[in-house]
Coordinates of C-alpha atoms in Angstrom, one line a residue:
X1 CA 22.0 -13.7 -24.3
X2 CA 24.1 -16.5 -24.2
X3 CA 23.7 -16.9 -20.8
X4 CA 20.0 -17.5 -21.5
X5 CA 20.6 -19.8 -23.3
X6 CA 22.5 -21.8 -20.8
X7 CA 20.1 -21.7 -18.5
X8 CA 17.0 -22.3 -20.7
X9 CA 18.8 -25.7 -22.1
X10 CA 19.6 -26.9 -17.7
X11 CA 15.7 -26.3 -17.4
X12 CA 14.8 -28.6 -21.0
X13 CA 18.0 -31.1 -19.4
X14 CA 15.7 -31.6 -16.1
X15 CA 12.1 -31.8 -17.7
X16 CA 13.8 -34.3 -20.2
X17 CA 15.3 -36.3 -16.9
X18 CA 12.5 -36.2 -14.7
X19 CA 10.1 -38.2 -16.6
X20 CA 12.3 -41.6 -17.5
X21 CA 10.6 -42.9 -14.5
X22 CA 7.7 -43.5 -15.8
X23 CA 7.0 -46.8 -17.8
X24 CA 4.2 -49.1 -18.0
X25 CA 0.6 -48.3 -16.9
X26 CA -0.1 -45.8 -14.5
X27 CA -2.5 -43.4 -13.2
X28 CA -2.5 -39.8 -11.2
X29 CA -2.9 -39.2 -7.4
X30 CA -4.1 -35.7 -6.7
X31 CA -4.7 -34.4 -3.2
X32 CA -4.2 -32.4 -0.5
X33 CA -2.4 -32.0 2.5
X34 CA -3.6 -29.6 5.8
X35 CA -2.3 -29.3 9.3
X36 CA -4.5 -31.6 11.5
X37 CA -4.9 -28.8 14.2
X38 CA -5.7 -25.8 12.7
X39 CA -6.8 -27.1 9.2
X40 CA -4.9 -24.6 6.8
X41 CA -3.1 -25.8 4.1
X42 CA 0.5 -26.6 4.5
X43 CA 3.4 -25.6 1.4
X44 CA 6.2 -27.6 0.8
X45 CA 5.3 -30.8 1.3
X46 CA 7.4 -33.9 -0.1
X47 CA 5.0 -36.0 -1.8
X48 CA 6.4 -39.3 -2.5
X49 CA 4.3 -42.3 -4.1
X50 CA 5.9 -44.8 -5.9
X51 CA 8.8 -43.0 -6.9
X52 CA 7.7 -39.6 -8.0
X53 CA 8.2 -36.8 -6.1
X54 CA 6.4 -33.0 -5.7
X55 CA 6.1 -30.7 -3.5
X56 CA 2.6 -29.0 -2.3
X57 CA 1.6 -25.7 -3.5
X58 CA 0.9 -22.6 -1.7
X59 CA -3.0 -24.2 -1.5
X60 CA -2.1 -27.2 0.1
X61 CA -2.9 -29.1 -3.4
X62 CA -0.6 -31.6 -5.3
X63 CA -0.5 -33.8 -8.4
X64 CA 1.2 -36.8 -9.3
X65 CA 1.6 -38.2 -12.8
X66 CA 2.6 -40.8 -13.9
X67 CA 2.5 -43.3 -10.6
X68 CA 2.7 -47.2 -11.5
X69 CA -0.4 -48.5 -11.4
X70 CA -1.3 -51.4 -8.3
X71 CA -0.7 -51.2 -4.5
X72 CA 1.7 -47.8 -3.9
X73 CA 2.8 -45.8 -0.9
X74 CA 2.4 -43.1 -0.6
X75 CA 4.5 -40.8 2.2
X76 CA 4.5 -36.8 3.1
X77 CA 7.4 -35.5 4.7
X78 CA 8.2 -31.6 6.1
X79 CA 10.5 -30.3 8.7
X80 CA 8.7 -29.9 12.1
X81 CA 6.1 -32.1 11.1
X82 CA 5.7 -35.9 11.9
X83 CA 6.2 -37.9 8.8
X84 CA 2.9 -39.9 7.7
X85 CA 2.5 -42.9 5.5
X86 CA -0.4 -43.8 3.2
X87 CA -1.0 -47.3 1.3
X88 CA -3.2 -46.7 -1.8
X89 CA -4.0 -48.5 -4.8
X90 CA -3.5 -46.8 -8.3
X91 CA -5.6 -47.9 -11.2
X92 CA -4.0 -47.2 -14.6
X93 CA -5.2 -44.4 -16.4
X94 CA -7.8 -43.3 -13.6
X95 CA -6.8 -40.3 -11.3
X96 CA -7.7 -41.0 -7.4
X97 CA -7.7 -38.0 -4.2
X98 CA -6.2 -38.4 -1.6
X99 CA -6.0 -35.7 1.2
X100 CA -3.5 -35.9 3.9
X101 CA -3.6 -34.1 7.3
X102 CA -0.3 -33.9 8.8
X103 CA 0.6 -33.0 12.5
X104 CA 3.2 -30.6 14.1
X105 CA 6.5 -32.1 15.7
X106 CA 9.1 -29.9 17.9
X107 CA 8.9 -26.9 15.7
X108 CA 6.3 -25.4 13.6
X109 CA 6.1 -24.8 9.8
X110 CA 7.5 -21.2 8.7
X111 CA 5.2 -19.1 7.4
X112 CA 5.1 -19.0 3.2
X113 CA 6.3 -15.6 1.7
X114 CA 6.3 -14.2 -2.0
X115 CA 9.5 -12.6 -3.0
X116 CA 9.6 -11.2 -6.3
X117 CA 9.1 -13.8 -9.2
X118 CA 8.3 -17.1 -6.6
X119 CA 7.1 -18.0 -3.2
X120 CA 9.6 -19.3 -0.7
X121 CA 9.0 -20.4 3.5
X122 CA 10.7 -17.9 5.4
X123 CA 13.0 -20.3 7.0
X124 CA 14.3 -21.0 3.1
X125 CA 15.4 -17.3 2.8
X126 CA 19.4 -16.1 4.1
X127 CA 17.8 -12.2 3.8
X128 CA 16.1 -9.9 5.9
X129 CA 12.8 -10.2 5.4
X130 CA 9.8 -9.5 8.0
X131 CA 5.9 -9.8 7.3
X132 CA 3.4 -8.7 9.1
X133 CA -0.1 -10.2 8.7
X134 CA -3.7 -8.4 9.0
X135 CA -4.1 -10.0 12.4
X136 CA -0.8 -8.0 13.6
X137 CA -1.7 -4.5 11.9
X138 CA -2.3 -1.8 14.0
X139 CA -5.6 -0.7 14.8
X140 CA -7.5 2.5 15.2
X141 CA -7.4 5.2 12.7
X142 CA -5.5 4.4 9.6
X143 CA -5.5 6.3 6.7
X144 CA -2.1 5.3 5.0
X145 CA -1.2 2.0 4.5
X146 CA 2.3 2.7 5.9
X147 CA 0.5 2.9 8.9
X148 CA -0.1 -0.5 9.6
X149 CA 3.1 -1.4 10.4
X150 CA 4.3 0.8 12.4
X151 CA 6.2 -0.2 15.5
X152 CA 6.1 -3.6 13.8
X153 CA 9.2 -4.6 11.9
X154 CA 12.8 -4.8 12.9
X155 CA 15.0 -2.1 11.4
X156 CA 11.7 0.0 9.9
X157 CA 10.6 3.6 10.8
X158 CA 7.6 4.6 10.0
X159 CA 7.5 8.7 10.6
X160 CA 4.2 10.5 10.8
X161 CA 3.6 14.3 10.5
X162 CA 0.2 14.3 12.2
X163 CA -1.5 15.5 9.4
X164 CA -4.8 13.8 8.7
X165 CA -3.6 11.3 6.1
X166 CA 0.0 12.4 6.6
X167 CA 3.0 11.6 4.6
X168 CA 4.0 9.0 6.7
X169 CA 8.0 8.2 5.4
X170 CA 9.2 4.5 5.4
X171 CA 12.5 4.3 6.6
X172 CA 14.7 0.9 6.4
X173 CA 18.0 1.0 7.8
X174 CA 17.6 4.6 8.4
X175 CA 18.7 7.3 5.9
X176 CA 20.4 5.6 2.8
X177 CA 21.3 9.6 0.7
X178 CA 22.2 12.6 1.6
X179 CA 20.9 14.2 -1.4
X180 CA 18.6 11.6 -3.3
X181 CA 14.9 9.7 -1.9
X182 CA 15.3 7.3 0.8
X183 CA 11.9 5.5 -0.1
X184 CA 11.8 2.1 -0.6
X185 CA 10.2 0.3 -3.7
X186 CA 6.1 -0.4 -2.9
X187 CA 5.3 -3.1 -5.0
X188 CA 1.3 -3.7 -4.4
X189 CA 0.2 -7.5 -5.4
X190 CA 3.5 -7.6 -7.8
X191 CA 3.2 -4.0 -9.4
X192 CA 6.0 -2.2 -8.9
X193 CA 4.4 1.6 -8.2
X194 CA 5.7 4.8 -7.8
X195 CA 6.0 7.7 -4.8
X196 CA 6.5 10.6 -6.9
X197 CA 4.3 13.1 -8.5
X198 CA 1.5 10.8 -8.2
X199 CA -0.6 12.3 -5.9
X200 CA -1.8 16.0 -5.1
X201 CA -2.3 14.8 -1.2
X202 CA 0.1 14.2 1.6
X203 CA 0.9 10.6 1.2
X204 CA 0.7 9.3 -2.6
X205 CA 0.1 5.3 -0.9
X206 CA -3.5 7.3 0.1
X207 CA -5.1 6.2 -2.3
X208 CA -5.1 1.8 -1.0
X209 CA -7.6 1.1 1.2
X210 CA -6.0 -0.1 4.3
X211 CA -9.4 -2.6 4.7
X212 CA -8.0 -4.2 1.9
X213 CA -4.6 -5.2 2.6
X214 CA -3.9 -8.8 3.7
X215 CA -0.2 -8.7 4.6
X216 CA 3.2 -6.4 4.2
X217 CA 6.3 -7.6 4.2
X218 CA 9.6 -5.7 4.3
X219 CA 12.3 -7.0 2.6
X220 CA 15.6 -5.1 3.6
X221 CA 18.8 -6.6 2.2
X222 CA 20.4 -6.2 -0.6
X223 CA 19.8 -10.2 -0.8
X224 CA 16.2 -10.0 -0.6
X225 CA 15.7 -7.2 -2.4
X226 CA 18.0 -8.0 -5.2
X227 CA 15.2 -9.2 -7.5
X228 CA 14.2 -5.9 -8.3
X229 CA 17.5 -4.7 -9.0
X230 CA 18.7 -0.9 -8.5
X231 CA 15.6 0.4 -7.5
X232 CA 15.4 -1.7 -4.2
X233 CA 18.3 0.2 -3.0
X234 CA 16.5 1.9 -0.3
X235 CA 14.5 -1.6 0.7
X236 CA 11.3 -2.7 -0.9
X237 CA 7.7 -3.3 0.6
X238 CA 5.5 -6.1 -0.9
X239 CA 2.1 -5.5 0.2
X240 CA -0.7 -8.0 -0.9
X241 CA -4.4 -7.4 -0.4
X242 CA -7.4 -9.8 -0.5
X243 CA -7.6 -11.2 -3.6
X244 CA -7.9 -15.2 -2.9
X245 CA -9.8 -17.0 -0.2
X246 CA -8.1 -17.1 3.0
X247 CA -7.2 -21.1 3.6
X248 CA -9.7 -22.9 5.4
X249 CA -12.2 -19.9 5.1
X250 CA -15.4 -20.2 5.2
X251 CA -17.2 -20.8 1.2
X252 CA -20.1 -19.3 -0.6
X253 CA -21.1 -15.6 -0.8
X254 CA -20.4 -13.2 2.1
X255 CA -21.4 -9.3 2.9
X256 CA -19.0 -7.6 5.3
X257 CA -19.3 -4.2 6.7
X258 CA -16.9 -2.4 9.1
X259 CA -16.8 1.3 10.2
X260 CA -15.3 3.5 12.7
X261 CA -15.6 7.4 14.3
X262 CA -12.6 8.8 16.0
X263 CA -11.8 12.1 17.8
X264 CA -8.5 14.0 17.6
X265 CA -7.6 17.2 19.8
X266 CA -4.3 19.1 20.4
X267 CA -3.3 17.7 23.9
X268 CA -0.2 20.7 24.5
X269 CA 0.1 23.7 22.8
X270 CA 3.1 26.3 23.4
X271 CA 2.8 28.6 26.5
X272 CA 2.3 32.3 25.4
X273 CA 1.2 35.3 27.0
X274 CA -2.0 36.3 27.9
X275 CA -4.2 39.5 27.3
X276 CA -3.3 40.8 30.5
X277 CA 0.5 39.6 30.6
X278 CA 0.9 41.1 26.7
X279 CA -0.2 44.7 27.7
X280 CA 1.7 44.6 30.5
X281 CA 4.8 43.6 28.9
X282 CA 4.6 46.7 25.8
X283 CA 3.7 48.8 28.3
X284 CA 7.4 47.9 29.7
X285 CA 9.4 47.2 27.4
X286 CA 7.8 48.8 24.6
X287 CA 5.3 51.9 25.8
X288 CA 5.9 53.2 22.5
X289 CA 3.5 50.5 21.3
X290 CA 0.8 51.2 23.7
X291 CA -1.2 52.8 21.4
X292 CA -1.6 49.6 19.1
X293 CA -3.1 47.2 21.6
X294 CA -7.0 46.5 21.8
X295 CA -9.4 45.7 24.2
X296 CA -9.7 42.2 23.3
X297 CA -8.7 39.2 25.0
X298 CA -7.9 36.4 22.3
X299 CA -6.3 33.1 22.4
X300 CA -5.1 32.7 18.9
X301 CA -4.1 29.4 18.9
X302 CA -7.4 28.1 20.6
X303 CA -8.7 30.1 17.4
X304 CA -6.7 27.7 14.5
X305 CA -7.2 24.6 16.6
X306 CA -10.3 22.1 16.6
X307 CA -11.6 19.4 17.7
X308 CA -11.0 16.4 14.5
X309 CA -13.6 14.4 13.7
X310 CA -13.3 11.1 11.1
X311 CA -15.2 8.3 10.1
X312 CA -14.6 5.3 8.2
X313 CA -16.7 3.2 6.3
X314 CA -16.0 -0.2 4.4
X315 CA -18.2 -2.9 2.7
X316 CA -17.3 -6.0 1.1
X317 CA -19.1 -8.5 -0.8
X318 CA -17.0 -11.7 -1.7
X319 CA -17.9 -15.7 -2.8
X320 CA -15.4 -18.3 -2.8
X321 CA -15.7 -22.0 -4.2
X322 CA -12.7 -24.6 -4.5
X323 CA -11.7 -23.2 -7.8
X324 CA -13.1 -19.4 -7.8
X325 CA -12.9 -16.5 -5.7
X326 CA -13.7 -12.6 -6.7
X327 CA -14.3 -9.5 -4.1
X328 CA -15.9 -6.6 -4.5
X329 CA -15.1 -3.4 -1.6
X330 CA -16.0 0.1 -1.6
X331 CA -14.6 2.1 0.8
X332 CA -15.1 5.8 2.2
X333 CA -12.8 7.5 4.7
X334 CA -13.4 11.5 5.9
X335 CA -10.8 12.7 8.8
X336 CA -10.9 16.4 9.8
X337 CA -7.4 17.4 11.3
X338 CA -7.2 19.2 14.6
X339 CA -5.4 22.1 12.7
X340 CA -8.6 23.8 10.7
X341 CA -9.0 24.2 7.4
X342 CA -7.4 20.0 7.5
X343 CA -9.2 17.5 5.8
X344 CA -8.8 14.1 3.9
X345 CA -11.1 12.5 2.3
X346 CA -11.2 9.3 0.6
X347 CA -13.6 7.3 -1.4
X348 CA -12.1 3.9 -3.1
X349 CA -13.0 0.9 -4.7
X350 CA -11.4 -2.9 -5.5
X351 CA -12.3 -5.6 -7.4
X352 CA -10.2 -9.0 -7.0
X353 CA -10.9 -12.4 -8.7
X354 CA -9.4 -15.4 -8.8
X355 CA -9.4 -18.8 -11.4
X356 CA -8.2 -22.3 -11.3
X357 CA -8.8 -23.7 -15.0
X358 CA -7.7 -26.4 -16.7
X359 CA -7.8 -29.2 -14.1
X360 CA -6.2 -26.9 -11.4
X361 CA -3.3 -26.3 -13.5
X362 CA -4.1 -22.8 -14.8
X363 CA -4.6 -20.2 -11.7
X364 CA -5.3 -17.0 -12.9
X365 CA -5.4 -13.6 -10.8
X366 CA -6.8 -10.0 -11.3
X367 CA -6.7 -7.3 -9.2
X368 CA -7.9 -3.7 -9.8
X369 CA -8.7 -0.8 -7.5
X370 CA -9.2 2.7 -7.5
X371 CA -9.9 5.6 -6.0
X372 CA -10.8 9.5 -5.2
X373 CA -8.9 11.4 -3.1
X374 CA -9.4 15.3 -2.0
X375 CA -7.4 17.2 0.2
X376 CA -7.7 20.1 2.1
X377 CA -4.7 21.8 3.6
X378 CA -4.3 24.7 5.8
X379 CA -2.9 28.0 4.1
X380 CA 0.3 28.3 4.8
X381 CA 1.4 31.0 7.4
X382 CA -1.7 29.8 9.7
X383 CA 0.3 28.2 12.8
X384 CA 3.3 31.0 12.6
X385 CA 1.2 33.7 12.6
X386 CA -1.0 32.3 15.2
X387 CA 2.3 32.3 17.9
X388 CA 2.9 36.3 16.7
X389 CA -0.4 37.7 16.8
X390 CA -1.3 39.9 19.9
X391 CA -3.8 38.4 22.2
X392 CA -4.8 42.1 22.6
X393 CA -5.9 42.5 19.2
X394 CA -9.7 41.4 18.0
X395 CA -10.5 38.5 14.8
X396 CA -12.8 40.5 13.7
X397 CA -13.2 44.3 12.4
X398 CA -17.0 44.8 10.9
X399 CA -15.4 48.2 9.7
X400 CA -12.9 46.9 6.9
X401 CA -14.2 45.1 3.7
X402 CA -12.9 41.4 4.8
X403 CA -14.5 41.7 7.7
X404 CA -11.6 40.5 10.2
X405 CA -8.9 42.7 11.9
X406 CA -5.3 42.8 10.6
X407 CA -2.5 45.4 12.0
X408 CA -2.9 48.9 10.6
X409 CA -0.6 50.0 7.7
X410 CA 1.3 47.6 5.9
X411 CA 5.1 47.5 7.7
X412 CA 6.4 43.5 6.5
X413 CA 7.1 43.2 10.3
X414 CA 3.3 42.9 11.5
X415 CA 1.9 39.5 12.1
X416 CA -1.4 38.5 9.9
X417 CA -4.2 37.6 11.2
X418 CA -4.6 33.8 11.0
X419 CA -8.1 33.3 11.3
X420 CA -8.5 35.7 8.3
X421 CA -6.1 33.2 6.3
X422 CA -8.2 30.5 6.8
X423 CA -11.4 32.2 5.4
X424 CA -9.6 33.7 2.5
X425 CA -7.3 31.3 1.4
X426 CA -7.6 28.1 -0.3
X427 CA -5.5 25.0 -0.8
X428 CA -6.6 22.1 -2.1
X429 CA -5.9 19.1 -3.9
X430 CA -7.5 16.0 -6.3
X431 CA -6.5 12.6 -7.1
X432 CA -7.8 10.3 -8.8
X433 CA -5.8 6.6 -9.6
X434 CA -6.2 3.2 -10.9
X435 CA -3.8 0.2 -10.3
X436 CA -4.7 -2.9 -11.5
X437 CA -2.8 -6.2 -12.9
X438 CA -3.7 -9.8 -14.5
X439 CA -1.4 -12.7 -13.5
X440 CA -1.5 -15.7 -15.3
X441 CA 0.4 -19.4 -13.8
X442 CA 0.5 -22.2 -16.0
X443 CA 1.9 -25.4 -14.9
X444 CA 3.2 -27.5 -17.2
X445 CA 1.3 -31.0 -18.1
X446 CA 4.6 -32.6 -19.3
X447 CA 7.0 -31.9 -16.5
X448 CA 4.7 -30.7 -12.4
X449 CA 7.6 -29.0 -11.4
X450 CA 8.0 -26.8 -14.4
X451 CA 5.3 -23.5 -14.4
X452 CA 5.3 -20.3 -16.6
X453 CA 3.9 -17.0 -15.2
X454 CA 3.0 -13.8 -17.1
X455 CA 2.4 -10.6 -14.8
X456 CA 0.8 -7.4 -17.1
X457 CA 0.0 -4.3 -14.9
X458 CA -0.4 -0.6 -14.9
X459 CA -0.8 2.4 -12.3
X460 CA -2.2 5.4 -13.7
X461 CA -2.5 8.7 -12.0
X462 CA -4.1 12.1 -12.6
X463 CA -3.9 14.6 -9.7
X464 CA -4.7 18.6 -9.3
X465 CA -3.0 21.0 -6.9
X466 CA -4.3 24.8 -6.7
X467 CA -3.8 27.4 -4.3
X468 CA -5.2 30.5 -3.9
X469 CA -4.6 34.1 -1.8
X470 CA -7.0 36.9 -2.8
X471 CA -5.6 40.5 -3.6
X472 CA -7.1 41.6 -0.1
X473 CA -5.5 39.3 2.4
X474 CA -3.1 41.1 4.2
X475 CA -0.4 39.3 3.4
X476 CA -1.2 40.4 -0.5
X477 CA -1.3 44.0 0.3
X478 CA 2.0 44.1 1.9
X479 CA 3.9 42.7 -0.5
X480 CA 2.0 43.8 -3.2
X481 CA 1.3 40.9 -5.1
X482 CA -2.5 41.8 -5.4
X483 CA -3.7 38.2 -5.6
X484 CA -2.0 34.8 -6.4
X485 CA -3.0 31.9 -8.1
X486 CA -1.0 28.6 -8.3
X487 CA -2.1 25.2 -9.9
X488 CA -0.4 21.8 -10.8
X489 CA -1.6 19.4 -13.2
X490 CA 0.3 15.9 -13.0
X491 CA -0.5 12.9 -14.4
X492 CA 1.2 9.8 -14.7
X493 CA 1.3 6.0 -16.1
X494 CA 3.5 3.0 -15.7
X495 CA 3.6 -0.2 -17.3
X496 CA 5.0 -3.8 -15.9
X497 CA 5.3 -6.6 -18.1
X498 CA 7.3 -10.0 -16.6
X499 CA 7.2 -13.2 -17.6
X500 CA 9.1 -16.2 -16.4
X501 CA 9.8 -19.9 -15.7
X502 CA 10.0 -21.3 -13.2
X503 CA 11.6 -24.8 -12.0
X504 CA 11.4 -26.4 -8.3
X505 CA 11.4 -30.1 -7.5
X506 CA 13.1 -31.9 -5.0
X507 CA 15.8 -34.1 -5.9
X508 CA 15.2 -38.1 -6.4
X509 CA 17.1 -39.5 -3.4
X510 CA 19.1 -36.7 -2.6
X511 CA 18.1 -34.2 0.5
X512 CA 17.0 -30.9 -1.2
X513 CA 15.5 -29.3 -4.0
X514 CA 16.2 -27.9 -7.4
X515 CA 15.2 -24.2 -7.8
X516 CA 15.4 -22.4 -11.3
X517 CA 14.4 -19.4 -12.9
X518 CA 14.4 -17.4 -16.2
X519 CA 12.9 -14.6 -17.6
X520 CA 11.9 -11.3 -19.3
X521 CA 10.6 -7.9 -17.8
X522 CA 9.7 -4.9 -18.8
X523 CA 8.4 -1.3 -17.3
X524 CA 8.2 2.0 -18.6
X525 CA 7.4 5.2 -17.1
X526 CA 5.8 8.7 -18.3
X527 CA 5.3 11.4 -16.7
X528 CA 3.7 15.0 -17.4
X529 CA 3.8 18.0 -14.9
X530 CA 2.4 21.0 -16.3
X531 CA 1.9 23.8 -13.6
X532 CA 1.5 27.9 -13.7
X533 CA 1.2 31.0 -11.5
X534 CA -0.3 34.0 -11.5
X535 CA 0.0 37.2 -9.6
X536 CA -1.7 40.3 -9.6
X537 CA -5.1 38.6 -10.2
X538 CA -7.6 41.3 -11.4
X539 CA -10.7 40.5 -9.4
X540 CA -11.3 38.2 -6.6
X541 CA -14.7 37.0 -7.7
X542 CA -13.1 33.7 -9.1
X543 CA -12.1 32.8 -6.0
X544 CA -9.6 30.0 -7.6
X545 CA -11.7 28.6 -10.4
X546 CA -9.8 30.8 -12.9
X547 CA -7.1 33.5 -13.9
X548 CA -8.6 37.3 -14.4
X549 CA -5.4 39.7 -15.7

């Protein structure tokens, strides 16, 4: 606490400093300051007029107070940029514009990125850090947000299973536990959101519209990461969707559509035997058997296997003046997996809105989005028992009550039939989630350099799991579980609260800047996970939807 304090009383030390240059009648020069090529705002610039120094925001945009009124100069200065000088004339107590376009010189600006509580150009930062913007994602299908990146950043594997909306891992560094998660930290537009038990799908990021992300970037040091403390331990990914105006965009209202169909087959499967290559191995090596084998000629994994079809649909309606910007998207995804009885589907929405109040000095941000997800997933024992059936053997028998064939008697050594799995079994899963937060960045009248930020958030989650093998699947009646019923029930909600100061000015005279920050934060985490199973189901007829004893 008495740290705190310390550092609370340098901050009151410097706004009580920075001022005593002000005397006698002055005025405000506001502005600001682009790069003369490509027009986009430019952060970081050294404003200096008469004395008084700032820097420019991420916008571009700076305000001076305070300036001595008469003839001034007034002089912006960067590093790769060629220095220009303007001569205006402040009138006291009036406020004039001036906007500055500045030109590149031997190297070019570094780009700006946000790193926990501030925003930084990357050529400011000693850690690892990598971002990668929506013009460098990776296109074609993309379900999971992980996605995007893949291939992209130094040091970071992205591993996908195949599945249609996968659980593609994020690895940074590689491994980091034997026996603990290797995930990094996901922290979506500066809420910190969790991987586990949030999701009754494959990858619990499914539920973020990829269409809606603006940027990702990978911080992977302890040094960069360090501002999220212990749970950063495994690297942390910021990702940022389209919630402001991107600079130099275009203003007014806008409609955007985009949409996309893609095809999936299985371009190798394993080598087995044939019909006519099966019969005649029994009949050698195991002419006991012969009596087993069918007339049928069936490729069983041809069978299990399809071709998968997806499409992809988003719209986006957006407006954008110099001081507001809000976006509205919907979005709806359905990918079939080549493996049948695979599906994900997706439907999603996002709002985002920003404010600048108060004579540019209040900037408020709001950001909420949420989604449906279902899942279908193929029964378990489909792909093993598609390798043992015999391609002798029929998929379907009109004479027993299911209506496919399975291997007479019930010895624990005979394969199932796989395509009777898939019409008999069920597994599938719901999930529905919100995230949303409200940030709020004040900068101070008294003091430019000094700004306070509150960040209130929250990611709620309810999901449902249930799986489902009737009494007379052949699997049931060999081990004599007569049925089975399994279902899972999670839900979740977390809470972020931070709120902080900031302080960054350059110094009068001196090459460099002074950087300071205090503040509080706060999350909390709850969890339920109710589940239950049942065996020995008394009927069938349910088919899922309940429990009959």
């Amino acid at each position: 606490m008495r740290r705190s304090w310390y550092v609370i009383g340098a901050l009151v030390t410097v706004a009580w400093m920075a001022p005593l240059g002000a005397q006698g009648p002055s005025g405000t020069v506001r502005g600001r300051v682009v790069d003369n090529v490509t027009q986009q705002p430019v952060v970081g610039v050294r404003i200096d007029v008469g004395g008084r120094v700032t820097l420019t925001r991420s916008d571009g945009r700076y305000v001076v107070d305070g300036v001595r009124a008469g003839a001034n100069s007034l002089q912006a200065r960067l590093i790769g940029y060629a220095p220009v000088t303007r001569s205006i004339t402040v009138i006291a107590g009036q406020e004039i514009a001036v906007d500055v376009a500045i030109a590149a010189q031997a190297v070019t600006l570094t780009e700006l990125v946000v790193t926990g509580y501030g925003e930084q150009r990357a050529g400011n930062i000693t850690g690892a850090v990598s971002t990668i913007s929506s013009e460098e994602f990776n296109t074609g299908r993309v379900i999971s947000p992980t996605a995007l990146i893949a291939s992209k950043a130094p040091g970071v594997q992205v591993i996908d299973n195949n599945e249609p909306g996968g659980g593609l891992t994020i690895r940074i560094r590689g491994a980091t536990s034997i026996n603990a998660s290797s995930d990094p930290l996901y922290v979506i537009d500066g809420m910190p959101v969790g991987t586990g038990g949030l999701s009754a799908g494959r990858d619990p990021l499914n539920f973020l519209n990829p269409d809606d992300i603006e940027n990702i970037t990978v911080l992977r040091d302890a040094s960069a990461a360090a501002i999220y403390g212990a749970n950063a331990a495994n690297g942390v990914v910021l990702i940022t969707t389209k919630s402001r105006p991107r600079a130099g965009g275009r203003t007014g209202a806008q409609v955007e559509y985009s949409g996309s169909m893609s095809g999936s087959s299985v371009t190798r499967l394993p080598s087995m035997l044939n019909a006519a290559e099966f019969r005649t191995a029994v009949q050698t090596y195991a002419p006991q058997s012969v009596g087993q084998l069918q007339a049928a000629s069936t490729n069983w994994f041809d069978q299990v296997t399809r071709s998968g079809v997806g499409q992809d649909h988003n719209v986006s309606v957006s407006n954008a003046s110099e001081s507001m910007f809000y976006r509205l998207s919907l979005g709806y995804l359905n990918q079939d997996g080549v493996i049948q009885g695979t599906t994900a589907e997706r439907l999603s929405l996002g709002l985002a809105y920003q404010q600048r109040l108060l004579d540019d000095r209040l900037d408020v941000r709001a950001n909420v989005k949420g989604s449906r997800s279902y899942d279908l997933f193929t029964p378990g024992g489909v792909l093993s028992n598609a390798a043992q059936m015999g391609p002798t053997q029929p998929v379907l028998d009109p004479t027993v009550p299911t209506g496919y064939y399975d291997w007479p008697g019930n010895a624990l050594t005979s394969a199932d039939n796989p395509v009777a799995i898939l019409g008999l079994a069920t597994d599938r899963g719901t999930t529905y989630r919100s995230l949303g937060n409200i940030q709020v960045a004040y900068r101070m009248p008294f003091l430019e350099a000094l700004r306070g930020n509150v960040n209130l958030g929250y990611d709620v989650a309810k999901a449902q799991r249930a799986q489902f093998s009737p009494s007379v699947l052949h699997a049931q009646v060999k081990t004599g579980a007569k049925g089975t019923e399994y279902r899972s029930d999670p839900t979740a909600l977390n809470t972020v609260l931070d709120a902080f100061l900031n302080y960054a000015a350059p110094v009068g005279g001196i090459p460099g800047t002074v950087d300071a920050t205090a503040g509080y934060s706060y999350s909390n985490a709850y969890a339920e996970n109710p589940w239950f199973q049942a065996t020995g189901l008394g009927t069938d007829v349910l088919g899922g939807n309940g429990v009959t004893t």
